[in-house]
Coordinates of C-alpha atoms in Angstrom, one line a residue:
Chain A
X1 CA 112.6 58.5 65.9
X2 CA 115.9 59.2 64.3
X3 CA 117.4 56.4 66.3
X4 CA 115.0 53.8 65.0
X5 CA 115.9 54.9 61.5
X6 CA 119.5 54.0 62.2
X7 CA 118.6 50.4 63.1
X8 CA 119.5 48.0 60.4
X9 CA 116.6 47.2 58.1
X10 CA 116.7 43.6 58.9
X11 CA 116.0 44.2 62.6
X12 CA 113.2 46.6 61.7
X13 CA 111.6 43.9 59.5
X14 CA 112.0 41.2 62.1
X15 CA 110.3 43.3 64.8
X16 CA 107.5 44.4 62.5
X17 CA 106.9 40.7 61.5
X18 CA 106.9 39.5 65.1
X19 CA 104.3 42.2 66.0
X20 CA 102.1 41.5 63.1
X21 CA 102.2 37.7 63.5
X22 CA 101.5 38.0 67.2
X23 CA 98.5 40.2 66.6
X24 CA 97.3 38.1 63.7
X25 CA 97.6 34.8 65.6
X26 CA 96.2 35.9 69.0
X27 CA 93.7 38.6 68.0
X28 CA 92.7 38.6 64.4
X29 CA 92.5 34.8 63.8
X30 CA 90.3 34.1 66.9
X31 CA 88.0 37.0 65.9
X32 CA 87.7 35.6 62.4
X33 CA 87.0 32.1 63.8
X34 CA 84.1 33.6 65.7
X35 CA 82.5 34.9 62.5
X36 CA 83.5 31.8 60.5
X37 CA 82.0 29.4 63.0
X38 CA 78.9 31.5 63.3
X39 CA 78.4 31.5 59.5
X40 CA 79.8 28.1 58.5
X41 CA 76.3 26.6 58.2
X42 CA 75.1 29.5 56.1
X43 CA 73.5 32.8 56.7
X44 CA 70.1 31.3 57.1
X45 CA 71.1 29.2 60.1
X46 CA 73.0 32.1 61.5
X47 CA 70.0 34.4 61.4
X48 CA 67.6 31.7 62.7
X49 CA 69.9 31.0 65.7
X50 CA 69.8 34.7 66.5
X51 CA 66.0 34.5 66.2
X52 CA 65.8 32.0 69.0
X53 CA 63.5 33.4 71.7
X54 CA 66.1 32.7 74.4
X55 CA 68.8 34.6 72.4
X56 CA 66.4 37.4 71.9
X57 CA 65.6 37.5 75.6
X58 CA 69.4 37.6 76.3
X59 CA 69.9 40.5 73.9
X60 CA 67.0 42.4 75.5
X61 CA 68.3 41.9 79.0
X62 CA 71.8 43.0 77.9
X63 CA 70.4 46.1 76.2
X64 CA 68.3 46.9 79.3
X65 CA 71.3 46.5 81.5
X66 CA 73.3 49.0 79.4
X67 CA 70.4 51.4 79.1
X68 CA 70.1 51.6 82.9
X69 CA 73.7 51.3 83.9
X70 CA 75.3 53.7 81.4
X71 CA 73.1 56.8 82.2
X72 CA 73.3 56.2 85.9
X73 CA 77.1 56.0 85.8
X74 CA 77.3 58.9 83.5
X75 CA 75.5 60.9 86.1
X76 CA 77.5 59.5 88.9
X77 CA 80.8 60.0 87.0
X78 CA 80.1 63.7 86.4
X79 CA 79.0 64.3 90.0
X80 CA 82.0 62.5 91.4
X81 CA 84.5 64.2 89.2
X82 CA 82.9 67.6 89.8
X83 CA 83.1 67.0 93.6
X84 CA 86.7 65.8 93.5
X85 CA 88.0 68.5 91.1
X86 CA 86.1 71.5 92.2
X87 CA 85.8 71.2 95.9
X88 CA 88.0 70.5 98.8
X89 CA 86.6 68.2 101.4
X90 CA 87.6 65.6 104.0
X91 CA 87.8 62.1 102.6
X92 CA 88.5 63.3 99.1
X93 CA 91.4 60.9 98.6
X94 CA 89.4 58.1 100.1
X95 CA 86.7 58.7 97.5
X96 CA 89.3 58.7 94.8
X97 CA 90.6 55.4 95.9
X98 CA 87.2 53.9 96.3
X99 CA 86.2 54.9 92.8
X100 CA 89.0 52.6 91.5
X101 CA 87.9 49.7 93.7
X102 CA 85.7 47.9 91.1
X103 CA 88.6 47.8 88.7
X104 CA 91.0 46.3 91.2
X105 CA 88.7 43.7 92.7
X106 CA 88.0 40.4 90.9
X107 CA 84.6 40.4 89.1
X108 CA 83.6 37.3 91.1
X109 CA 83.9 39.3 94.3
X110 CA 81.9 42.1 92.8
X111 CA 79.1 39.6 92.2
X112 CA 79.5 37.9 95.5
X113 CA 79.1 41.0 97.6
X114 CA 75.6 41.4 96.2
X115 CA 74.8 37.8 97.0
X116 CA 76.1 38.5 100.5
X117 CA 73.9 41.6 100.8
X118 CA 70.7 40.6 99.1
X119 CA 70.9 36.8 99.0
X120 CA 68.5 34.6 101.1
X121 CA 71.1 34.2 103.8
X122 CA 72.7 37.7 103.2
X123 CA 72.7 40.7 105.4
X124 CA 69.4 42.2 104.1
X125 CA 68.0 38.9 102.8
X126 CA 65.5 38.2 105.6
X127 CA 64.2 41.7 105.5
X128 CA 63.8 41.6 101.8
X129 CA 62.1 38.3 101.9
X130 CA 59.7 39.4 104.6
X131 CA 58.7 42.3 102.3
X132 CA 58.4 40.0 99.3
X133 CA 61.3 41.5 97.4
X134 CA 63.6 39.3 95.4
X135 CA 66.8 40.7 94.1
X136 CA 69.3 38.0 93.6
X137 CA 68.6 35.9 90.5
X138 CA 66.5 38.6 88.9
X139 CA 67.4 41.2 86.3
X140 CA 67.6 43.7 89.1
X141 CA 70.7 41.9 90.5
X142 CA 72.3 41.9 87.1
X143 CA 71.8 45.7 86.7
X144 CA 73.1 46.4 90.2
X145 CA 76.2 44.3 89.7
X146 CA 76.8 45.9 86.3
X147 CA 76.5 49.3 87.9
X148 CA 79.1 48.3 90.4
X149 CA 81.5 47.0 87.8
X150 CA 81.2 49.9 85.4
X151 CA 81.0 52.8 87.8
X152 CA 84.6 53.9 87.7
X153 CA 84.8 54.2 84.0
X154 CA 83.3 57.6 83.4
X155 CA 84.8 59.2 86.5
X156 CA 88.2 58.0 85.7
X157 CA 88.1 59.6 82.2
X158 CA 86.8 62.9 83.6
X159 CA 88.8 63.5 86.7
X160 CA 92.3 64.0 85.1
X161 CA 90.7 66.0 82.2
X162 CA 88.8 68.4 84.5
X163 CA 91.9 68.8 86.6
X164 CA 93.9 70.0 83.6
X165 CA 91.1 72.4 82.6
X166 CA 91.0 74.1 86.0
X167 CA 88.4 76.4 87.4
X168 CA 89.0 79.7 85.7
X169 CA 86.3 79.4 83.0
X170 CA 83.7 78.4 85.5
X171 CA 84.6 81.3 87.8
X172 CA 84.5 83.7 84.8
X173 CA 81.0 82.4 83.9
X174 CA 79.7 82.9 87.5
X175 CA 81.0 86.5 87.6
X176 CA 79.2 87.1 84.3
X177 CA 76.0 86.2 86.0
X178 CA 75.6 82.5 85.0
X179 CA 74.1 80.2 87.6
X180 CA 75.4 76.8 88.5
X181 CA 73.4 74.9 85.8
X182 CA 74.1 77.3 83.0
X183 CA 77.8 77.3 83.9
X184 CA 77.8 73.5 83.7
X185 CA 75.8 73.4 80.5
X186 CA 77.5 76.1 78.5
X187 CA 81.0 76.1 79.9
X188 CA 82.0 72.8 81.6
X189 CA 80.1 70.3 79.4
X190 CA 81.5 71.5 76.0
X191 CA 85.0 71.3 77.5
X192 CA 84.6 67.8 78.7
X193 CA 82.3 66.3 76.0
X194 CA 84.9 64.1 74.3
X195 CA 86.2 62.7 77.6
X196 CA 82.6 62.1 78.6
X197 CA 81.8 60.3 75.4
X198 CA 84.9 58.2 75.7
X199 CA 83.9 57.2 79.2
X200 CA 80.4 56.4 78.1
X201 CA 81.7 54.2 75.4
X202 CA 83.9 52.2 77.7
X203 CA 81.1 52.0 80.2
X204 CA 78.8 50.6 77.6
X205 CA 81.2 48.1 76.3
X206 CA 81.8 46.8 79.8
X207 CA 78.1 46.8 80.7
X208 CA 77.3 44.7 77.7
X209 CA 80.2 42.4 77.9
X210 CA 80.6 41.7 81.7
X211 CA 80.6 38.0 82.5
X212 CA 82.1 37.1 85.9
X213 CA 80.2 39.4 88.3
X214 CA 76.9 39.0 86.5
X215 CA 77.3 35.2 86.4
X216 CA 77.4 35.0 90.2
X217 CA 74.1 36.9 90.7
X218 CA 72.2 35.7 87.6
X219 CA 71.1 32.2 88.5
X220 CA 71.1 31.5 84.8
X221 CA 67.4 31.3 84.3
X222 CA 66.9 31.1 80.6
X223 CA 64.9 33.8 79.0
X224 CA 64.9 35.7 82.3
X225 CA 68.3 36.4 83.8
X226 CA 70.7 35.5 81.1
X227 CA 72.6 38.3 79.5
X228 CA 74.3 37.7 76.1
X229 CA 77.7 36.6 77.5
X230 CA 76.0 34.2 79.9
X231 CA 73.8 32.9 77.1
X232 CA 76.8 32.3 74.9
X233 CA 78.4 30.2 77.6
X234 CA 75.2 28.0 78.1
X235 CA 74.9 27.5 74.3
X236 CA 78.5 26.5 74.1
X237 CA 78.3 24.1 77.0
X238 CA 75.4 22.5 75.3
X239 CA 77.5 22.0 72.1
X240 CA 75.3 24.4 70.1
X241 CA 78.3 25.9 68.5
X242 CA 76.7 27.7 65.7
X243 CA 74.2 29.4 68.0
X244 CA 77.0 30.2 70.5
X245 CA 79.2 31.8 67.9
X246 CA 76.3 33.6 66.3
X247 CA 75.5 35.3 69.6
X248 CA 79.3 35.8 70.2
X249 CA 79.5 37.6 66.8
X250 CA 77.1 40.2 68.1
X251 CA 79.5 41.0 71.0
X252 CA 82.5 41.0 68.7
X253 CA 80.6 43.4 66.5
X254 CA 79.9 45.6 69.4
X255 CA 83.6 45.5 70.3
X256 CA 84.6 46.5 66.8
X257 CA 82.1 49.4 66.7
X258 CA 83.4 50.6 70.1
X259 CA 86.9 50.4 68.8
X260 CA 86.1 52.5 65.7
X261 CA 84.1 55.0 67.7
X262 CA 86.9 55.3 70.2
X263 CA 89.5 56.0 67.5
X264 CA 87.2 58.6 65.9
X265 CA 86.7 60.3 69.3
X266 CA 90.5 60.3 69.9
X267 CA 91.1 61.8 66.5
X268 CA 88.5 64.5 67.0
X269 CA 89.7 65.2 70.5
X270 CA 93.3 65.6 69.4
X271 CA 92.2 67.9 66.7
X272 CA 90.4 70.1 69.2
X273 CA 92.9 69.7 71.9
X274 CA 95.9 70.8 69.9
X275 CA 94.8 74.5 69.6
X276 CA 93.6 74.3 73.2
X277 CA 97.0 73.3 74.4
X278 CA 98.5 76.1 72.4
X279 CA 95.9 78.5 73.8
X280 CA 96.7 77.8 77.4
Chain B
X1 CA 80.1 102.3 93.2
X2 CA 82.1 102.7 96.4
X3 CA 83.6 99.7 98.1
X4 CA 84.3 99.4 101.8
X5 CA 86.4 96.6 103.2
X6 CA 86.0 96.2 106.9
X7 CA 88.2 94.0 109.1
X8 CA 88.5 91.3 106.5
X9 CA 90.6 88.2 107.5
X10 CA 91.2 85.0 105.6
X11 CA 93.2 82.0 106.5
X12 CA 94.1 79.1 104.1
X13 CA 94.9 76.0 106.3
X14 CA 97.6 77.7 108.4
X15 CA 98.5 80.5 106.1
X16 CA 97.1 83.8 107.0
X17 CA 96.4 85.4 103.6
X18 CA 94.6 88.5 105.0
X19 CA 94.8 89.9 108.5
X20 CA 92.1 92.4 109.4
X21 CA 92.2 94.5 106.3
X22 CA 90.4 97.8 106.1
X23 CA 90.1 99.7 102.9
X24 CA 87.9 102.4 101.3
X25 CA 87.6 102.6 97.6
X26 CA 85.8 105.7 96.1
X27 CA 83.5 105.6 93.2
X28 CA 85.3 105.8 89.9
X29 CA 88.8 105.2 91.3
X30 CA 91.4 103.2 89.6
X31 CA 93.2 101.5 92.4
X32 CA 96.2 99.2 92.4
X33 CA 96.8 96.4 94.9
X34 CA 100.5 96.2 94.9
X35 CA 102.6 93.6 96.8
X36 CA 104.9 90.6 96.5
X37 CA 103.5 87.2 95.9
X38 CA 101.8 85.8 99.0
X39 CA 100.9 89.3 100.2
X40 CA 97.2 88.6 100.0
X41 CA 96.3 91.0 97.1
X42 CA 94.7 88.4 94.9
X43 CA 92.8 86.9 97.9
X44 CA 91.4 90.4 98.7
X45 CA 90.3 90.8 95.1
X46 CA 88.6 87.5 95.0
X47 CA 86.8 88.1 98.3
X48 CA 85.5 91.4 96.9
X49 CA 84.3 89.5 93.8
X50 CA 82.7 86.8 96.0
X51 CA 84.9 84.1 94.6
X52 CA 86.3 83.5 98.1
X53 CA 84.5 84.0 101.4
X54 CA 86.2 86.0 104.2
X55 CA 86.6 84.2 107.5
X56 CA 85.6 87.5 109.2
X57 CA 84.9 91.1 108.3
X58 CA 82.6 92.7 105.8
X59 CA 82.6 93.9 102.2
X60 CA 80.2 96.8 101.6
X61 CA 79.1 97.9 98.2
X62 CA 77.8 101.4 98.3
X63 CA 77.3 101.0 102.1
X64 CA 75.4 97.7 101.7
X65 CA 76.7 94.4 103.1
X66 CA 77.4 91.9 100.3
X67 CA 77.3 88.8 102.5
X68 CA 74.0 87.6 101.2
X69 CA 74.8 88.5 97.6
X70 CA 75.9 85.7 95.4
X71 CA 78.8 86.2 93.0
X72 CA 76.4 86.3 90.0
X73 CA 74.4 89.0 91.5
X74 CA 77.2 91.2 92.6
X75 CA 77.6 93.0 89.3
X76 CA 81.4 92.8 89.4
X77 CA 83.4 92.3 86.2
X78 CA 86.4 90.0 86.8
X79 CA 89.4 89.7 84.5
X80 CA 91.7 86.8 85.1
X81 CA 95.4 86.6 84.8
X82 CA 95.2 83.8 82.3
X83 CA 92.2 85.4 80.6
X84 CA 89.8 82.4 81.2
X85 CA 88.1 82.9 77.9
X86 CA 85.7 80.1 77.0
X87 CA 87.8 78.1 74.7
X88 CA 85.1 76.5 72.7
X89 CA 83.3 79.8 71.9
X90 CA 84.2 82.4 69.3
X91 CA 85.3 85.9 70.5
X92 CA 81.8 87.1 69.7
X93 CA 80.1 84.4 71.8
X94 CA 82.6 85.0 74.6
X95 CA 81.6 88.6 74.9
X96 CA 77.9 87.8 74.4
X97 CA 77.9 85.2 77.2
X98 CA 77.0 87.4 80.0
X99 CA 74.1 88.9 78.0
X100 CA 72.8 85.5 76.9
X101 CA 72.7 83.9 80.4
X102 CA 70.5 86.7 81.8
X103 CA 67.0 85.6 82.9
X104 CA 64.6 85.8 80.1
X105 CA 62.7 88.9 81.2
X106 CA 66.0 90.9 81.5
X107 CA 67.6 89.5 78.3
X108 CA 68.2 91.7 75.3
X109 CA 67.0 90.6 71.9
X110 CA 69.5 88.9 69.6
X111 CA 69.8 92.0 67.5
X112 CA 70.5 94.1 70.5
X113 CA 73.1 91.6 71.8
X114 CA 74.8 91.7 68.4
X115 CA 74.9 95.5 68.4
X116 CA 76.2 95.6 71.9
X117 CA 79.0 93.1 71.3
X118 CA 80.1 94.8 68.1
X119 CA 80.1 98.1 70.0
X120 CA 82.4 96.5 72.6
X121 CA 84.6 95.0 70.0
X122 CA 85.0 98.4 68.4
X123 CA 85.8 99.9 71.8
X124 CA 88.7 97.5 72.3
X125 CA 89.7 98.0 68.6
X126 CA 89.2 94.4 67.7
X127 CA 86.1 94.6 65.6
X128 CA 87.6 92.3 62.9
X129 CA 88.2 89.2 65.0
X130 CA 84.7 88.4 66.3
X131 CA 84.5 85.0 64.5
X132 CA 87.8 83.7 65.7
X133 CA 88.5 81.4 68.6
X134 CA 90.6 82.4 71.6
X135 CA 93.5 80.2 70.7
X136 CA 93.9 82.1 67.4
X137 CA 94.6 85.3 69.2
X138 CA 97.7 86.8 70.8
X139 CA 97.9 87.3 74.6
X140 CA 97.3 91.0 74.4
X141 CA 94.2 90.5 72.2
X142 CA 92.9 87.8 74.5
X143 CA 93.2 90.0 77.5
X144 CA 91.3 92.8 75.8
X145 CA 88.6 90.3 74.9
X146 CA 88.4 89.2 78.5
X147 CA 88.0 92.9 79.5
X148 CA 85.2 93.4 76.9
X149 CA 83.5 90.3 78.1
X150 CA 83.5 91.6 81.7
X151 CA 82.3 95.0 80.6
X152 CA 79.4 93.5 78.5
X153 CA 77.2 93.0 81.6
X154 CA 77.8 96.6 82.7
X155 CA 79.4 95.8 86.0
X156 CA 79.5 98.4 88.8
X157 CA 83.1 97.4 89.7
X158 CA 85.9 96.0 87.6
X159 CA 88.3 93.7 89.2
X160 CA 91.5 92.7 87.4
X161 CA 93.8 90.0 88.7
X162 CA 97.4 90.6 87.4
X163 CA 95.8 91.6 84.1
X164 CA 99.2 92.0 82.3
X165 CA 101.0 89.3 84.2
X166 CA 101.4 86.8 81.4
X167 CA 102.2 89.2 78.6
X168 CA 105.6 90.2 77.3
X169 CA 107.2 93.5 78.2
X170 CA 106.3 95.5 75.1
X171 CA 102.6 94.4 75.1
X172 CA 102.4 95.0 78.8
X173 CA 103.4 98.6 78.4
X174 CA 101.0 99.3 75.6
X175 CA 98.1 97.6 77.3
X176 CA 98.5 99.4 80.6
X177 CA 98.5 102.8 79.0
X178 CA 95.5 101.6 77.1
X179 CA 93.8 100.5 80.4
X180 CA 94.5 104.0 81.8
X181 CA 92.9 105.7 78.9
X182 CA 90.1 103.2 79.0
X183 CA 89.4 104.0 82.6
X184 CA 89.4 107.7 81.9
X185 CA 86.6 107.1 79.4
X186 CA 84.4 104.8 81.5
X187 CA 85.1 105.9 85.1
X188 CA 84.1 102.6 86.4
X189 CA 85.4 101.8 89.9
X190 CA 88.4 99.5 89.2
X191 CA 90.9 97.5 91.2
X192 CA 93.8 95.7 89.7
X193 CA 96.3 93.4 91.3
X194 CA 99.9 93.7 90.4
X195 CA 103.4 92.9 91.7
X196 CA 105.0 95.3 89.3
X197 CA 105.6 98.6 91.0
X198 CA 106.2 100.4 87.8
X199 CA 102.8 99.3 86.5
X200 CA 101.1 100.5 89.7
X201 CA 102.8 103.8 89.6
X202 CA 102.0 104.5 86.0
X203 CA 98.4 103.4 85.9
X204 CA 96.7 103.8 89.2
X205 CA 95.0 106.8 90.9
X206 CA 95.7 105.2 94.2
X207 CA 98.1 102.5 95.3
X208 CA 97.5 100.0 98.1
X209 CA 100.8 98.5 99.2
X210 CA 100.3 95.1 100.7
X211 CA 102.6 92.7 102.6
X212 CA 101.9 89.5 104.5
X213 CA 98.2 90.0 104.5
X214 CA 98.3 93.6 105.8
X215 CA 98.1 97.0 104.2
X216 CA 101.4 98.8 104.5
X217 CA 100.3 102.1 102.9
X218 CA 97.5 103.6 100.9
X219 CA 98.1 106.7 98.9
X220 CA 98.6 108.3 95.5
X221 CA 101.6 107.0 93.4
X222 CA 103.4 110.2 94.4
X223 CA 102.8 109.7 98.1
X224 CA 103.9 106.1 98.2
X225 CA 106.9 106.7 96.1
X226 CA 108.2 109.9 97.7
X227 CA 106.7 109.5 101.2
X228 CA 106.9 105.8 101.9
X229 CA 105.3 105.0 105.2
X230 CA 107.9 102.4 106.2
X231 CA 110.9 100.5 105.1
X232 CA 108.9 97.8 103.3
X233 CA 107.1 100.4 101.1
X234 CA 110.4 102.1 100.5
X235 CA 112.1 98.9 99.5
X236 CA 109.2 97.6 97.4
X237 CA 108.7 100.8 95.3
X238 CA 111.6 101.2 93.2
X239 CA 115.3 100.5 93.7
X240 CA 116.8 101.8 96.9
X241 CA 120.3 101.6 98.4
X242 CA 120.7 100.9 102.1
X243 CA 123.4 102.3 104.3
X244 CA 124.1 101.6 108.0
X245 CA 125.4 104.8 109.7
X246 CA 126.9 105.6 113.0
X247 CA 125.4 108.4 115.0
X248 CA 127.5 110.5 117.3
X249 CA 126.1 113.6 119.1
X250 CA 123.3 113.9 116.6
X251 CA 125.5 113.6 113.6
X252 CA 125.5 110.6 111.2
X253 CA 128.7 109.2 109.8
X254 CA 129.3 106.8 106.9
X255 CA 133.0 106.0 107.1
X256 CA 134.6 109.4 107.3
X257 CA 131.9 111.2 105.6
X258 CA 129.5 113.2 107.8
X259 CA 125.9 113.0 106.5
X260 CA 123.7 115.9 107.2
X261 CA 120.5 114.6 108.7
X262 CA 118.7 117.6 110.2
X263 CA 116.4 116.1 112.8
X264 CA 118.6 113.4 114.3
X265 CA 117.9 112.7 118.0
X266 CA 120.7 113.3 120.4
X267 CA 120.4 109.8 122.0
X268 CA 120.5 107.9 118.7
X269 CA 123.4 105.6 118.2
X270 CA 122.8 104.2 114.7
X271 CA 120.6 105.1 111.7
X272 CA 119.4 103.2 108.6
X273 CA 119.8 105.3 105.5
X274 CA 117.8 104.7 102.3
X275 CA 118.8 106.4 99.1
X276 CA 117.3 105.9 95.7
X277 CA 119.8 105.6 92.8
X278 CA 118.9 109.0 91.3
X279 CA 119.3 110.7 94.6
X280 CA 123.2 110.6 94.5
X281 CA 125.4 113.3 93.1
X282 CA 128.6 112.0 91.6
X283 CA 131.7 114.2 91.3
X284 CA 135.4 113.8 90.5
X285 CA 136.5 115.9 93.5
X286 CA 135.1 115.9 97.1
X287 CA 132.5 118.6 97.5
X288 CA 132.9 118.9 101.2
X289 CA 133.1 116.7 104.3
X290 CA 129.9 115.0 103.4
X291 CA 131.3 113.3 100.3
X292 CA 131.7 109.6 100.3
X293 CA 134.7 108.2 98.5
X294 CA 133.9 105.3 96.3
X295 CA 135.2 103.2 93.3
X296 CA 133.2 102.5 90.1
X297 CA 132.8 98.8 89.8
X298 CA 130.7 98.7 86.6
X299 CA 129.2 101.3 84.4
X300 CA 126.2 100.6 82.2
X301 CA 125.4 103.5 79.9
X302 CA 122.7 101.7 77.9
X303 CA 119.3 103.1 78.6
X304 CA 117.7 106.5 79.4
X305 CA 120.0 106.9 82.5
X306 CA 123.5 105.6 83.2
X307 CA 123.7 103.1 85.9
X308 CA 126.9 102.9 88.0
X309 CA 127.7 100.3 90.6
X310 CA 130.0 101.7 93.3
X311 CA 131.8 100.4 96.3
X312 CA 132.5 102.9 99.1
X313 CA 135.6 103.0 101.2
X314 CA 133.7 101.4 104.0
X315 CA 132.8 98.4 101.8
X316 CA 129.1 99.3 101.0
X317 CA 128.1 98.5 97.5
X318 CA 125.3 100.6 95.9
X319 CA 123.9 101.7 92.6
X320 CA 123.7 105.3 91.4
X321 CA 121.9 106.7 88.3
X322 CA 123.0 109.8 86.5
X323 CA 121.7 111.4 83.4
X324 CA 123.4 110.8 80.0
X325 CA 124.3 114.5 80.0
X326 CA 126.1 114.3 83.3
X327 CA 127.8 111.2 82.1
X328 CA 129.0 112.9 78.9
X329 CA 130.4 115.7 81.0
X330 CA 132.2 113.6 83.6
X331 CA 133.2 110.6 81.5
X332 CA 133.6 108.1 84.3
X333 CA 135.4 104.9 83.7
X334 CA 135.5 101.6 85.4
X335 CA 137.9 101.7 88.4
X336 CA 137.7 105.5 88.7
X337 CA 137.5 107.1 92.2
X338 CA 134.2 108.9 92.5
X339 CA 133.0 111.2 95.3
X340 CA 129.4 110.7 96.2
X341 CA 127.0 113.1 97.9
X342 CA 123.5 112.3 99.0
X343 CA 120.9 114.8 97.7
X344 CA 118.1 113.2 99.5
X345 CA 117.9 110.6 102.2
X346 CA 115.2 108.7 104.0
X347 CA 116.3 107.5 107.4
X348 CA 115.3 105.6 110.5
X349 CA 117.3 106.2 113.7
X350 CA 117.8 103.8 116.6
X351 CA 119.1 104.2 120.1
X352 CA 121.2 101.1 119.9

């Protein structure tokens, strides 16, 4: 801090200018273009292109995907973090590594593995076909793929947090007569709530915005298996720019809301964490 | 409630934390588990609480095996070294927790809970901080809250894991006297773990000295201090000086000084002598043939006793304590020659 103050003013100004221009050019400008393109034929056209039945179907599917994927991964995230932090078992490190897998693998692969599993020529394909179950190219495949892609997000937030918190409070609760559920509900959950919320937020943003993995399993059936990101691509490829950007503006809006919520959570968390750190 | 520990063993990976430990704890006793770190004292406490499971052996509460009893049904109060207060709850809610999580048919009404918690807050003399959060309190206050929280559910046994371990010296002293008085009021069977011998000697009715997963000695503070069962106990409880003596014809020698050890065996060749700092007598002139000639290396008169580090003719260094009155009379200075007699000795003899 004190060192940076000793830098000549001119260097400070140059650095700040570079940073601001960079962000402006590569981040703010494109975002504004999204809204500008969406609205350049007027609000009426903007709204009517959102009212298109295909767009509405895409929005519905995106919401459905998030509504299924987020709670499931919330549950999985808590279970996995609890298992990893509170118990010692064989294969714990393997589990930790595997949780990170979806983040390190290309989204195309994430989609492909489901095609290889459930596709007509996949491992379970013939069996599924014999029983009249179709998974690939249906919303089910989209939800499954999204689950795969987003499943590390909650656990990764919780594990380091729960490690820092330790086991003492839970043990105290048990000796005071609380059962497993009450201990979790009254002691663990309040301590991890901000981390949990943060993880859910990331999970939700990714679930709604995922493109690559979903694209592989979707089959792009209009009104049926197109999520919002896929729908935007189709519109764009068909030169329906206004409609494409109108739909895109929804995703951008989601991103902005996520960003604001994230900042608020971080602020709140810091305010609560400060005394906690002092209290340790 | 009485507690019986029968042949309890526990191994962590390859580390043997407890090795067939047997212990009886009488109802209403205040007992200290004393030992260096890694001696298994905390493990034993946690096994009694049910927070750890013994590999073998039994824990009996009032003669009844606790194996099938879950932690939450054991009716033990546990106080953790780092307090483990619920950080997002107020002091009041912390203490009320155990009352609130009881099954509905056993739960007190809100008014009764309120009354009880305030009663406990008064008992620990912190009635005015019920609405504060743990992080707003000092360490000593937090530990008292932790104790009140444990007592709220009226446990049959109170287990304290290094309860004063993270407090500074002054608060430690106050709090342990307070614990002693507290126990005299409540008479609840209590065990506390400590590595501080002074704390154990001052507070406990009975001390269990542990080392390497075994019990070295169980006895009153007086017994373990004055009649240590073995070298480890002797060494661990209080400062002690060690001398290596030659034995000839049943008489022990330190350099030229002959030390009078009454029951020495004729065949012994050597003996280990243990002398506590206050068991020396220091004089300007040799008293008789048993006086050890030594030089004062350092003298520290600050404190209730005067500590003098000495080096004997034979090269042994040791520490003696004399009272301020003796020091005023003798006025030793650094470098002075001092004659040392042993008022009291604990010794072990060997035939080699």
